[in-house]
mmCIF file of C-alpha atoms in Angstrom:
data_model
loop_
_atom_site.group_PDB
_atom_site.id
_atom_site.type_symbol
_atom_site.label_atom_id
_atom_site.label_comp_id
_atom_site.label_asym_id
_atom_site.label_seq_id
_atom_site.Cartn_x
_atom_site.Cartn_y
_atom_site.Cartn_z
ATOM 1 C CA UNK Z 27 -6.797 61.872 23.712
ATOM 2 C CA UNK Z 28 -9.694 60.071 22.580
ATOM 3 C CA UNK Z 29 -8.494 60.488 18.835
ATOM 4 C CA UNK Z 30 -5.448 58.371 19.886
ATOM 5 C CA UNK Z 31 -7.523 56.354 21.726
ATOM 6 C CA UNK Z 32 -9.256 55.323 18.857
ATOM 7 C CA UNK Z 33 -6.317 55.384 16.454
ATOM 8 C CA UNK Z 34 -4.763 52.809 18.765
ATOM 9 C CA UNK Z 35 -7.608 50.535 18.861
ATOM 10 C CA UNK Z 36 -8.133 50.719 15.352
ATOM 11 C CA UNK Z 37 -4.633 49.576 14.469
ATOM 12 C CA UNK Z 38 -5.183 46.741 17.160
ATOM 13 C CA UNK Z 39 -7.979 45.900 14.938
ATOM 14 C CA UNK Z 40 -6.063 45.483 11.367
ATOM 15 C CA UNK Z 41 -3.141 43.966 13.035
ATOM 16 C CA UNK Z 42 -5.619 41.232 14.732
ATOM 17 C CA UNK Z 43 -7.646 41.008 11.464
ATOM 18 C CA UNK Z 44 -4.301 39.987 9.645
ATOM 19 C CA UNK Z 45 -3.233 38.188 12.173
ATOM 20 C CA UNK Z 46 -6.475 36.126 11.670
ATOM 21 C CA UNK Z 47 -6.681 36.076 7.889
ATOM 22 C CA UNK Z 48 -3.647 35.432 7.640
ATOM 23 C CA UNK Z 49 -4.327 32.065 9.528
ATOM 24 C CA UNK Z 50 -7.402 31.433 8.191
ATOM 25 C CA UNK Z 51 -5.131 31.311 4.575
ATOM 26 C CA UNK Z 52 -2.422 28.963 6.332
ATOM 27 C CA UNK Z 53 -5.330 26.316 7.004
ATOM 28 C CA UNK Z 54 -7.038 27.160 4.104
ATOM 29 C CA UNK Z 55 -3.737 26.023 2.128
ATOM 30 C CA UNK Z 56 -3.292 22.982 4.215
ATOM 31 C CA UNK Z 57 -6.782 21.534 4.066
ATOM 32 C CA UNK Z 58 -6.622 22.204 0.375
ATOM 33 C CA UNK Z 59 -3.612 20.388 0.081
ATOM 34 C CA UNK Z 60 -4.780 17.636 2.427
ATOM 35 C CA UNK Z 61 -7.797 17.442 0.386
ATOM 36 C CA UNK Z 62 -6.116 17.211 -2.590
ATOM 37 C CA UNK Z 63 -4.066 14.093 -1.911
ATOM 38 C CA UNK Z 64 -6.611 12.497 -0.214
ATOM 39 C CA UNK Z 65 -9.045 12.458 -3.758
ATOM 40 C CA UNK Z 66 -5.680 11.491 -5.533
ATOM 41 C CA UNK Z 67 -5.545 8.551 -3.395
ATOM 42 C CA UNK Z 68 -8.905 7.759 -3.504
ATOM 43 C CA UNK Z 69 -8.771 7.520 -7.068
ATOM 44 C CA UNK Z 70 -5.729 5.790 -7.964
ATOM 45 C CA UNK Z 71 -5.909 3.289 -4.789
ATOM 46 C CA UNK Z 72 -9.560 2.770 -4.676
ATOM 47 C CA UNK Z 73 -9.259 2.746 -0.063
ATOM 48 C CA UNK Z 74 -12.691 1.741 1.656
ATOM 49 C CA UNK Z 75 -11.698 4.891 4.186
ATOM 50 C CA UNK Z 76 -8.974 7.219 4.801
ATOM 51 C CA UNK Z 77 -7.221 9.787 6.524
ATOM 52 C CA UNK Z 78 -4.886 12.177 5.845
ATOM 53 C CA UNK Z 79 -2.774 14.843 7.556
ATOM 54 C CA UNK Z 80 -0.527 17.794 6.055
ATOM 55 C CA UNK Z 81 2.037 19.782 7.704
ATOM 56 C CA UNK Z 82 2.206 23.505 8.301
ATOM 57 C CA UNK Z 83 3.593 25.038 4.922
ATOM 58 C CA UNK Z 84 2.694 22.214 3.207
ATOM 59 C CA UNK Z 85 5.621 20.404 3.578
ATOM 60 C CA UNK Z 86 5.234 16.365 4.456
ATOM 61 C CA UNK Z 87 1.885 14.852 4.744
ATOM 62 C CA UNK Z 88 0.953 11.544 6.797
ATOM 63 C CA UNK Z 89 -2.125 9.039 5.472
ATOM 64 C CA UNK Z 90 -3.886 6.258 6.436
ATOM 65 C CA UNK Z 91 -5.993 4.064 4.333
ATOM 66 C CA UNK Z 92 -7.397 1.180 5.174
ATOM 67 C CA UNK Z 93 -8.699 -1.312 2.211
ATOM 68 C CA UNK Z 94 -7.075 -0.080 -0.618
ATOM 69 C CA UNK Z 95 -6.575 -1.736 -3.853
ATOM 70 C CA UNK Z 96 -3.035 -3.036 -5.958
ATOM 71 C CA UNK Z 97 -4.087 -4.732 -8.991
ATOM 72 C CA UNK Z 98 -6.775 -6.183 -7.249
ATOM 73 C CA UNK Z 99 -5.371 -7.788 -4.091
ATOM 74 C CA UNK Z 100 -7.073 -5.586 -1.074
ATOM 75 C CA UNK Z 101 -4.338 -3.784 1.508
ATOM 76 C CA UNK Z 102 -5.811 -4.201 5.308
ATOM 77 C CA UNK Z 103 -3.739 -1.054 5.704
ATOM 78 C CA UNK Z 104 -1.434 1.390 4.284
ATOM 79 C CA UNK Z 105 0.160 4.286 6.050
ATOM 80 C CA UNK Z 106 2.692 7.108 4.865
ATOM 81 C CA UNK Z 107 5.241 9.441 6.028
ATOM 82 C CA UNK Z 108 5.366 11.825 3.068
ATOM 83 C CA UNK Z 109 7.467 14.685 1.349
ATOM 84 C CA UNK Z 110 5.504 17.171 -0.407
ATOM 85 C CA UNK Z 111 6.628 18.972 -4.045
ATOM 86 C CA UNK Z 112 6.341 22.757 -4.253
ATOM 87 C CA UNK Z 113 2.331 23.596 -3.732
ATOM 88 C CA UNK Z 114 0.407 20.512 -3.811
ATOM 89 C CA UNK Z 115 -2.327 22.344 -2.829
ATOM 90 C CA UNK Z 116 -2.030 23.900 -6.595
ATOM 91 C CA UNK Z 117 -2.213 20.247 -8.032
ATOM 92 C CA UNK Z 118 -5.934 19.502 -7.549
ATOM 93 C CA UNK Z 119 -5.979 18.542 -10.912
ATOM 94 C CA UNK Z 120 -2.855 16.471 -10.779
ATOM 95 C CA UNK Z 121 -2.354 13.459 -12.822
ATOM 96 C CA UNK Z 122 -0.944 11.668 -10.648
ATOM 97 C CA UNK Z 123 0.462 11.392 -6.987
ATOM 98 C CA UNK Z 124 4.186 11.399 -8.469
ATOM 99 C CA UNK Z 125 3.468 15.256 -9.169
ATOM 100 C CA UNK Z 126 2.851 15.958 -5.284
ATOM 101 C CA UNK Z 127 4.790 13.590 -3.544
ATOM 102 C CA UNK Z 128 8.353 14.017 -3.506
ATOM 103 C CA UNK Z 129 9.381 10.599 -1.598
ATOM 104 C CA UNK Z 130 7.877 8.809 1.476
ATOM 105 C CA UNK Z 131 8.206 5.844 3.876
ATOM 106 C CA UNK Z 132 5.619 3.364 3.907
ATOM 107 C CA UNK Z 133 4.375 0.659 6.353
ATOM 108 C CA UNK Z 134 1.306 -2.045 4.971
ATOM 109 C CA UNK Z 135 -0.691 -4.860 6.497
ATOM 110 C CA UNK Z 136 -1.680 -7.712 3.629
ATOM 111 C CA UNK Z 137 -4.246 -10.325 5.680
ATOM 112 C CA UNK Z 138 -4.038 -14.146 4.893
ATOM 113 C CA UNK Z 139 -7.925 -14.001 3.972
ATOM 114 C CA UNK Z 140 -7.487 -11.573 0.971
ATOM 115 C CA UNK Z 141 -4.495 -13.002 -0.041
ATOM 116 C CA UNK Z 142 -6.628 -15.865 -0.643
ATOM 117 C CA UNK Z 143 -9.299 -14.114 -1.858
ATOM 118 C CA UNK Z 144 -6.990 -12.569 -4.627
ATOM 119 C CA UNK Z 145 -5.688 -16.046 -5.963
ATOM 120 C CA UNK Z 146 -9.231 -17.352 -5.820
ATOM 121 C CA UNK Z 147 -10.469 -14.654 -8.309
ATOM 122 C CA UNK Z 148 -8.234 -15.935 -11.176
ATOM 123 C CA UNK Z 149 -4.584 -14.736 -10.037
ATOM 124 C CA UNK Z 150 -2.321 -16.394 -12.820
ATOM 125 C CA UNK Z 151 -5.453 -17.982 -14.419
ATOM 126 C CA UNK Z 152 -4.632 -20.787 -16.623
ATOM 127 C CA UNK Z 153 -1.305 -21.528 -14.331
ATOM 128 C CA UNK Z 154 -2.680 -21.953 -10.880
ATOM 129 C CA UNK Z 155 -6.277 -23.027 -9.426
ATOM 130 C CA UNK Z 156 -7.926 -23.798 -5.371
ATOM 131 C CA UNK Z 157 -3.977 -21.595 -4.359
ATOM 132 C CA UNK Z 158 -4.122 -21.165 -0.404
ATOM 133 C CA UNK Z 159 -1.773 -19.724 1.036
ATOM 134 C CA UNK Z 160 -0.966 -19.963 4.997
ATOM 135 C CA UNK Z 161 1.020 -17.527 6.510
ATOM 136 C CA UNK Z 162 3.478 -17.991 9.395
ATOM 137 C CA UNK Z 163 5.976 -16.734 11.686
ATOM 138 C CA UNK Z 164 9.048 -18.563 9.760
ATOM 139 C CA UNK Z 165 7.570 -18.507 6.538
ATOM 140 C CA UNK Z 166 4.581 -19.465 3.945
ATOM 141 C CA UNK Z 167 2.672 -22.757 2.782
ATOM 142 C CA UNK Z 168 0.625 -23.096 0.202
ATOM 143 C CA UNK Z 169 -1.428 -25.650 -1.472
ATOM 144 C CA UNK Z 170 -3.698 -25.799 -4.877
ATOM 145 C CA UNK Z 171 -3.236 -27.303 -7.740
ATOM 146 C CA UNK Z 172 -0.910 -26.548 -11.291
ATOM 147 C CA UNK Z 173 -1.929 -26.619 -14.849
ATOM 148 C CA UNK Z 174 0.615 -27.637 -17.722
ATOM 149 C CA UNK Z 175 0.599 -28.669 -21.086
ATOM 150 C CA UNK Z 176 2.147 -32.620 -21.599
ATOM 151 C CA UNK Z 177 2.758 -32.798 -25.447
ATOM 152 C CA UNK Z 178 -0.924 -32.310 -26.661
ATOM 153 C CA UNK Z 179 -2.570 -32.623 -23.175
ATOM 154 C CA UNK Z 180 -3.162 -30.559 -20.410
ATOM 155 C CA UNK Z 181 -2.666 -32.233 -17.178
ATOM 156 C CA UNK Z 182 -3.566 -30.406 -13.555
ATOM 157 C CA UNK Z 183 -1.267 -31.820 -10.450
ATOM 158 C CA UNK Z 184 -1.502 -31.011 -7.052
ATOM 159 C CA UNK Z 185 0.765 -28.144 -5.653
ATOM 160 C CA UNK Z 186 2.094 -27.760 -2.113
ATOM 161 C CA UNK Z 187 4.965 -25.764 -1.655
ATOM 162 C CA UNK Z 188 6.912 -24.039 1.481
ATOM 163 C CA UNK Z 189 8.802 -21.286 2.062
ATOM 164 C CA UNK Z 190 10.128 -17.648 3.000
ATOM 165 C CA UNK Z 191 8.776 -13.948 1.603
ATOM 166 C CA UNK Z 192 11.682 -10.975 0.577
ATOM 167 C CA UNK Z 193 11.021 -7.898 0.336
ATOM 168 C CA UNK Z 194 12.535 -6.107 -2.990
ATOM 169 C CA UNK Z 195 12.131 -3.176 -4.322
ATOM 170 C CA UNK Z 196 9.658 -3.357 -6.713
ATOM 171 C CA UNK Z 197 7.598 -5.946 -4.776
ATOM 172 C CA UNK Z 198 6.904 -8.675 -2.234
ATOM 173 C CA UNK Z 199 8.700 -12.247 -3.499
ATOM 174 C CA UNK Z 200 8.627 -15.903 -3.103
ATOM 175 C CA UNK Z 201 11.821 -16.934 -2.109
ATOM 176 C CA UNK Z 202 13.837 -20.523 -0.541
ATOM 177 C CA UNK Z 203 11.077 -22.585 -2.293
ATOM 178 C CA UNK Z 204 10.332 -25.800 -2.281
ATOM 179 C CA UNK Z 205 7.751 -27.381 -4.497
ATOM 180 C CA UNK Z 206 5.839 -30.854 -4.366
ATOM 181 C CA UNK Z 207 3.983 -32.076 -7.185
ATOM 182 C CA UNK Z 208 1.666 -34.989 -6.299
ATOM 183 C CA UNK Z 209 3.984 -35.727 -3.494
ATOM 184 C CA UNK Z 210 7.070 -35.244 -5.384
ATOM 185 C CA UNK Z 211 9.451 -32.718 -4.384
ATOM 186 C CA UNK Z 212 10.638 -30.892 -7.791
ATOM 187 C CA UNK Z 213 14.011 -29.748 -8.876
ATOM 188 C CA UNK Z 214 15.139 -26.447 -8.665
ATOM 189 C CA UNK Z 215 14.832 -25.693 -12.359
ATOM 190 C CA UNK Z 216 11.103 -26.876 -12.218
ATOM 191 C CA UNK Z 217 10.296 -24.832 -8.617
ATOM 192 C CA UNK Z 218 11.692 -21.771 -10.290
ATOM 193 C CA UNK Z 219 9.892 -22.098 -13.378
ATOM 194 C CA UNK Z 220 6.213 -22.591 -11.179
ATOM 195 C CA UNK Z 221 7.757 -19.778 -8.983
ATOM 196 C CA UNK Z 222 8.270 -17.409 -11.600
ATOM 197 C CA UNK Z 223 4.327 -17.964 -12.673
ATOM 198 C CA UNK Z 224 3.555 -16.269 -9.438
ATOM 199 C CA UNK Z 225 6.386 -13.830 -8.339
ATOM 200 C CA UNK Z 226 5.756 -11.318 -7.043
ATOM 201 C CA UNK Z 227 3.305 -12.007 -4.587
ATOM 202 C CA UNK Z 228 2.775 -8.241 -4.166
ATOM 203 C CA UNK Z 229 4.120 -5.814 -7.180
ATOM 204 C CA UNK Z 230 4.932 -1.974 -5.927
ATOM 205 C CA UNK Z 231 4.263 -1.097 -9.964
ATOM 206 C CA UNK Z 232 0.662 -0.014 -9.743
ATOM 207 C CA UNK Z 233 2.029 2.509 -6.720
ATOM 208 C CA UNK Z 234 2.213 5.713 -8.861
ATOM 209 C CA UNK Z 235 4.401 7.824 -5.982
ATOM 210 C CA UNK Z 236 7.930 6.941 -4.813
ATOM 211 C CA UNK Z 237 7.434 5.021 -1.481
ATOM 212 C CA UNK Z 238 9.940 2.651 0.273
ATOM 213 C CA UNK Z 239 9.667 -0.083 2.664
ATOM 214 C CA UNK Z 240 12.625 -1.711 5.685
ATOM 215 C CA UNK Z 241 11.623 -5.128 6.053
ATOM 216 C CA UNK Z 242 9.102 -7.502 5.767
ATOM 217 C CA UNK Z 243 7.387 -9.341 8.858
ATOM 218 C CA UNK Z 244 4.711 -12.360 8.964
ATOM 219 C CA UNK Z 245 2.709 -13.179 11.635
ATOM 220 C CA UNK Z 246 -0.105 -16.012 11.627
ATOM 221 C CA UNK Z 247 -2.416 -14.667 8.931
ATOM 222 C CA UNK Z 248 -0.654 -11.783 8.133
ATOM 223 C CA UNK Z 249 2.002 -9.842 6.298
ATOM 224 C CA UNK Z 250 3.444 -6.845 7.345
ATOM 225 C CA UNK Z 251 5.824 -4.458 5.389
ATOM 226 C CA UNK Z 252 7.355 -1.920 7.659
ATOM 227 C CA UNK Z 253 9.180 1.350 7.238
ATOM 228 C CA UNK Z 254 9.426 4.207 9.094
ATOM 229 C CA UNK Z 255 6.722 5.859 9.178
ATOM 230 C CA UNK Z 256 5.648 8.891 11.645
ATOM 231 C CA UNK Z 257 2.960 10.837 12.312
ATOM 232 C CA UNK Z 258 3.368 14.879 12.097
ATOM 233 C CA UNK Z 259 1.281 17.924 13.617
ATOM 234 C CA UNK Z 260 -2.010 18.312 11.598
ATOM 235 C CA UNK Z 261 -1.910 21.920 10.568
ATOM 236 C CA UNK Z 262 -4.709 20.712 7.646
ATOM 237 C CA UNK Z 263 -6.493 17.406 7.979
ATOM 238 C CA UNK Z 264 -9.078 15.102 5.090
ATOM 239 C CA UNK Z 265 -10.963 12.267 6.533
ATOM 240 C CA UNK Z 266 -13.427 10.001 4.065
ATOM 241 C CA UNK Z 267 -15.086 6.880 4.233
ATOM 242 C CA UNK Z 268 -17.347 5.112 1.178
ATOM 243 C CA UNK Z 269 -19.266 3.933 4.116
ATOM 244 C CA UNK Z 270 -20.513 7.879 4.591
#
C-alpha cells in the first residue's frame, strides 16, 4: 500500500512538473516574442517609451509608444492591434518588423506643437520658412513665408493658406486649399504647385510593417488618425522607457 502510495504521488509530481514547465515555456515564448518586437520598434521608430503586449501562442500583439519618430516629425502616440507571422519570437534578429508582423490596425496622435517643431527644423528647406500650422475642428491654417526664384532673383512672399487634412494610404494630405500670397489669393495651378512642395504632411513610407488607418480627426492642436485598434490578454508583456 505504501508502494502505491508513493507511486501515486510521484506521478502527481511529473504531471504537475509538466504542467508547470510546460507554462513556464508558454511565457517564456511570449515574453520573448514581446521582447522581440518591442527592440524592433525601438530601433526602427526611435519611441521615448513603450509598451507592448503578445497573445497566448504568439498570435497578435498590441503596442503602445508614445514619442516615436517618422522622418523626424515626433508621434505623441502610436498604438497597434497586430497579427503575428509564424514564430516571431524566432526573429530576434529580424531585419525588419515586416518579417513579424503580418498586418495590423493602427490609431496615432500628431500634436500642433511638434508639427511646428518639424517645419521649424528645415521641413522643405529652401521652399518654405517661419510655417505654423494651426489645427482645428473643420480644418488647418497656416502661415510662413515662400521662397521662389523670379528670373535671376529669389524673392520670399508671405504664405497663409486654409484648409482640410485626408487621410490616404500612404500618408496624411493637404487637401481643399486655398493659398494667399501677400494677400493675394492664388490660382489653383499655383496652390497646387506650393501644395505639392509640402504634401504629405505625414508620409506612412518610413513605417516598415503593414499598418492601416479609418479616418482622420482634428481637434484644437491636434491630429488624430484612428483605426481599430484593441487591446488583447497579455499572455507575455515588454515595457521600456529611455527615461529608465
Amino acid at each position: 500500500m505504501r508502494a502505491f502510495k508513493f507511486f501515486a504521488s510521484a506521478v502527481c509530481a511529473l504531471i504537475l512538473a509538466a504542467t508547470c514547465c510546460t507554462a513556464l515555456n508558454a511565457g517564456t515564448a511570449e515574453n520573448g516574442a514581446a521582447s522581440a518586437i518591442g527592440r524592433l520598434l525601438i530601433n526602427e521608430l526611435a519611441p521615448e517609451k513603450i509598451e507592448v503586449a503578445v497573445s497566448e501562442g504568439v498570435e497578435k500583439a498590441w503596442v503602445r509608444c508614445h514619442g516615436s519618430k517618422l522622418s523626424g516629425l515626433r508621434v505623441e502616440l502610436m498604438e497597434l492591434s497586430a497579427s503575428l507571422a509564424a514564430n516571431p519570437a524566432l526573429k530576434e534578429s529580424a531585419a525588419s518588423l515586416a518579417e513579424v508582423i503580418s498586418e495590423s490596425k493602427g490609431r496615432m496622435v500628431l500634436k500642433e506643437e511638434d508639427v511646428n517643431e518639424y517645419f521649424a527644423k528645415g521641413r522643405n528647406a529652401g521652399a518654405f520658412s517661419d510655417m505654423r500650422f494651426r489645427f482645428l475642428h473643420k480644418g488647418f491654417t497656416a502661415s510662413g513665408k515662400f521662397e521662389s526664384d523670379l528670373l535671376f532673383t529669389k524673392i520670399e512672399l508671405e504664405l497663409e493658406a486654409k484648409g482640410k487634412l485626408a487621410l490616404r494610404s500612404d500618408g496624411v494630405y493637404l487637401e481643399e486649399t486655398d493659398i494667399s500670397l501677400e494677400g493675394v489669393r492664388q490660382p489653383r495651378r499655383v496652390t497646387e504647385f506650393i501644395i505639392g512642395r509640402i504634401n504629405p504632411l505625414l508620409s506612412f513610407s518610413k513605417i516598415s510593417f503593414p499598418v492601416s488607418f479609418t479616418s482622420v480627426d482634428i481637434a484644437k492642436g491636434t491630429i488624430a488618425l484612428n483605426g481599430k485598434v484593441e487591446k488583447i490578454a497579455a499572455a507575455g508583456a515588454y515595457k521600456w522607457s529611455g527615461a529608465d
